JSON list of C-alpha atoms in Angstrom, two decimals:
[
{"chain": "A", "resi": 3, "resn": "UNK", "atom": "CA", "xyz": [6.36, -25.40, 9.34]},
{"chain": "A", "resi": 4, "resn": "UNK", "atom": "CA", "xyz": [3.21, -26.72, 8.28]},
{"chain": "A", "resi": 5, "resn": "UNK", "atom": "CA", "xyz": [1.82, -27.23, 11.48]},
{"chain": "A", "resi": 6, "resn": "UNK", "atom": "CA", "xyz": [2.71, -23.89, 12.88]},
{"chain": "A", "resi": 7, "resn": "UNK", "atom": "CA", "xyz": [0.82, -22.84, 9.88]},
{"chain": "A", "resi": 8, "resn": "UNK", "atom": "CA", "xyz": [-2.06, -24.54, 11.04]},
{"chain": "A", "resi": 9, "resn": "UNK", "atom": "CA", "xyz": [-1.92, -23.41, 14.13]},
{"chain": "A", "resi": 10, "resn": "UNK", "atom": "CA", "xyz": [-1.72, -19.26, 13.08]},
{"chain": "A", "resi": 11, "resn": "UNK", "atom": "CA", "xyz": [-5.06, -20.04, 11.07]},
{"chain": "A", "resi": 12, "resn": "UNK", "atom": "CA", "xyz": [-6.86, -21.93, 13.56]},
{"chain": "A", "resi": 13, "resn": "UNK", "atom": "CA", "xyz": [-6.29, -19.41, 16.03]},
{"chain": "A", "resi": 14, "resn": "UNK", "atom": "CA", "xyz": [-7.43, -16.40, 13.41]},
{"chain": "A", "resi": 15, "resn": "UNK", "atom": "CA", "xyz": [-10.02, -18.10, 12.78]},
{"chain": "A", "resi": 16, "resn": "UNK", "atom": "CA", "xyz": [-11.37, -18.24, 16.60]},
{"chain": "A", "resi": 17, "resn": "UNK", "atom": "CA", "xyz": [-10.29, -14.70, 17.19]},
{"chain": "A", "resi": 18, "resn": "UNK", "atom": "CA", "xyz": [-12.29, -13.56, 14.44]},
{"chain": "A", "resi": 19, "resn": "UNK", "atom": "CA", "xyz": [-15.34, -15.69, 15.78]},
{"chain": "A", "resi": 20, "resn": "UNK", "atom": "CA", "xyz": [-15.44, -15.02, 18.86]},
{"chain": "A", "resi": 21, "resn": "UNK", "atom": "CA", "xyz": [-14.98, -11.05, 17.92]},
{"chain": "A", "resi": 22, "resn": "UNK", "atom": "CA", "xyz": [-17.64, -11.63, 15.46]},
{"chain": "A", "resi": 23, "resn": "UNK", "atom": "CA", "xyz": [-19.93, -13.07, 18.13]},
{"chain": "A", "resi": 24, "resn": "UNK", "atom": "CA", "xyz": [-19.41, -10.52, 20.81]},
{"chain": "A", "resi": 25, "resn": "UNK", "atom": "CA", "xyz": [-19.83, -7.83, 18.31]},
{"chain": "A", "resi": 26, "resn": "UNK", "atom": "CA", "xyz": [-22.88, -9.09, 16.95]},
{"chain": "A", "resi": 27, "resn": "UNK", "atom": "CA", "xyz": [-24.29, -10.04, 20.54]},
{"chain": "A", "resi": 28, "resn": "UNK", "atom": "CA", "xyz": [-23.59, -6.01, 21.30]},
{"chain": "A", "resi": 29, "resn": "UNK", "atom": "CA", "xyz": [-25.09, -4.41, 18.76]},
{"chain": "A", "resi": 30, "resn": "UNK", "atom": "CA", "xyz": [-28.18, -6.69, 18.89]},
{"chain": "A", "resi": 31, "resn": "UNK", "atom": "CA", "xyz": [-28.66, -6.12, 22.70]},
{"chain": "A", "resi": 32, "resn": "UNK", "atom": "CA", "xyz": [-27.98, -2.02, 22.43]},
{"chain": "A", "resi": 33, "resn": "UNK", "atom": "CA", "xyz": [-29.12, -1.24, 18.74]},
{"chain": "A", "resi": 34, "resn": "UNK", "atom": "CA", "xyz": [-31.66, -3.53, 18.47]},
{"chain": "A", "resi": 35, "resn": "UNK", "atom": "CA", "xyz": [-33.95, -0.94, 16.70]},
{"chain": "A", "resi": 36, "resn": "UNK", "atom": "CA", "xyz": [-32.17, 1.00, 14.38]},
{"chain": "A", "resi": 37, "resn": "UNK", "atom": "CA", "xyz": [-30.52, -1.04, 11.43]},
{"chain": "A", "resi": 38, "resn": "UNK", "atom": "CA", "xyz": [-28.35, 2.16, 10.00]},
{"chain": "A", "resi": 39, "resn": "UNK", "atom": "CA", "xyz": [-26.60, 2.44, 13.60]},
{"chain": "A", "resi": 40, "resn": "UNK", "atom": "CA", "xyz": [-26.39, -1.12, 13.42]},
{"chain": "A", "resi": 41, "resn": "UNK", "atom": "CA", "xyz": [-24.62, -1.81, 10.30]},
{"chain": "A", "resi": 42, "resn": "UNK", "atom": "CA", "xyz": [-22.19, 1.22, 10.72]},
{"chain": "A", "resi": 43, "resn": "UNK", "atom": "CA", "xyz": [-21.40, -0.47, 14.38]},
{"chain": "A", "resi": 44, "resn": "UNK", "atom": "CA", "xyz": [-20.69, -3.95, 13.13]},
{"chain": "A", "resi": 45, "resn": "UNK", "atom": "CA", "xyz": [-18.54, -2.38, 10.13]},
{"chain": "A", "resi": 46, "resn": "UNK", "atom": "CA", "xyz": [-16.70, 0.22, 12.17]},
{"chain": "A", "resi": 47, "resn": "UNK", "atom": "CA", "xyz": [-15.92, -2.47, 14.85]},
{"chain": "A", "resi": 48, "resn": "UNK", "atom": "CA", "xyz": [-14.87, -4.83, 12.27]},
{"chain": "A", "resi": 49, "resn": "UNK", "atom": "CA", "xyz": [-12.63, -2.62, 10.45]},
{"chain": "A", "resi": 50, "resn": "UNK", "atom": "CA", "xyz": [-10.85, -1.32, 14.23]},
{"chain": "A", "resi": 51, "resn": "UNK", "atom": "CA", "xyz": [-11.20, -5.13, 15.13]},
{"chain": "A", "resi": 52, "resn": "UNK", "atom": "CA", "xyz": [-9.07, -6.26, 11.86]},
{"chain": "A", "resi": 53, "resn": "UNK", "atom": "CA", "xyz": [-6.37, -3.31, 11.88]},
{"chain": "A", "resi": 54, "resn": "UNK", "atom": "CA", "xyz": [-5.42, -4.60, 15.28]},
{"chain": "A", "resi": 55, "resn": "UNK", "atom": "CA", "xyz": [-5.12, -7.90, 14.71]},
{"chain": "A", "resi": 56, "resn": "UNK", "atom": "CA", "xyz": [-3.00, -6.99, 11.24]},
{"chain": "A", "resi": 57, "resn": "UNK", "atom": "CA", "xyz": [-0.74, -4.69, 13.41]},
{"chain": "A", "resi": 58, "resn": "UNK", "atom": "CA", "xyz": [-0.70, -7.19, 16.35]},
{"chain": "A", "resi": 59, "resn": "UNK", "atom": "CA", "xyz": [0.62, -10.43, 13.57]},
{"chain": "A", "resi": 60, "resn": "UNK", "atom": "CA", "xyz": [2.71, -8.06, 11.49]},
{"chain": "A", "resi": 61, "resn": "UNK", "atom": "CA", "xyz": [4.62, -7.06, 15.27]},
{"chain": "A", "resi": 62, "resn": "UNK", "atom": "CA", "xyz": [4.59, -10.77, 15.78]},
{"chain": "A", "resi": 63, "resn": "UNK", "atom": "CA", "xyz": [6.46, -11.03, 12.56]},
{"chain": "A", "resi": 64, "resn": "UNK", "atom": "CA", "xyz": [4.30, -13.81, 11.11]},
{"chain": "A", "resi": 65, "resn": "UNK", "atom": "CA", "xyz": [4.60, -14.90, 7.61]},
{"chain": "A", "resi": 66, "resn": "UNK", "atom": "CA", "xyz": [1.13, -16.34, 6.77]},
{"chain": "A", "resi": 67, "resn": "UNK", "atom": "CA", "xyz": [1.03, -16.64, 3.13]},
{"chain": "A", "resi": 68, "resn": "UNK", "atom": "CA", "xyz": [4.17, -17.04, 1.15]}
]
């Protein structure tokens, strides 16, 4: 059990930072010059990027933190 544990986290972990890298690279290379559009595209993509992930897991029927 612990393992598998391991395993769910390590593999959230690279989801999230390879998402985080792909969004970041995107709104550098097409917003690069206005910080407001930036900022609301990184958090807007973040919160669709999260909710999917959350749905995706909870469908999955993984039990992460009890």
């Amino acid at each position: 059990m612990t393992v598998e544990r391991a395993i769910h986290f390590a593999m959230f972990v690279l989801i999230l930072v390879g998402l985080c890298a792909v969004s970041a690279w995107a709104s550098y290379t097409y917003l690069s010059h206005n910080l407001v559009l930036e900022v609301a595209c990184l958090a807007l993509s973040w919160g669709v990027i999260l909710s999917i992930l959350y749905v995706g897991f909870r469908q999955l029927d993984w039990d992460w933190w009890s």
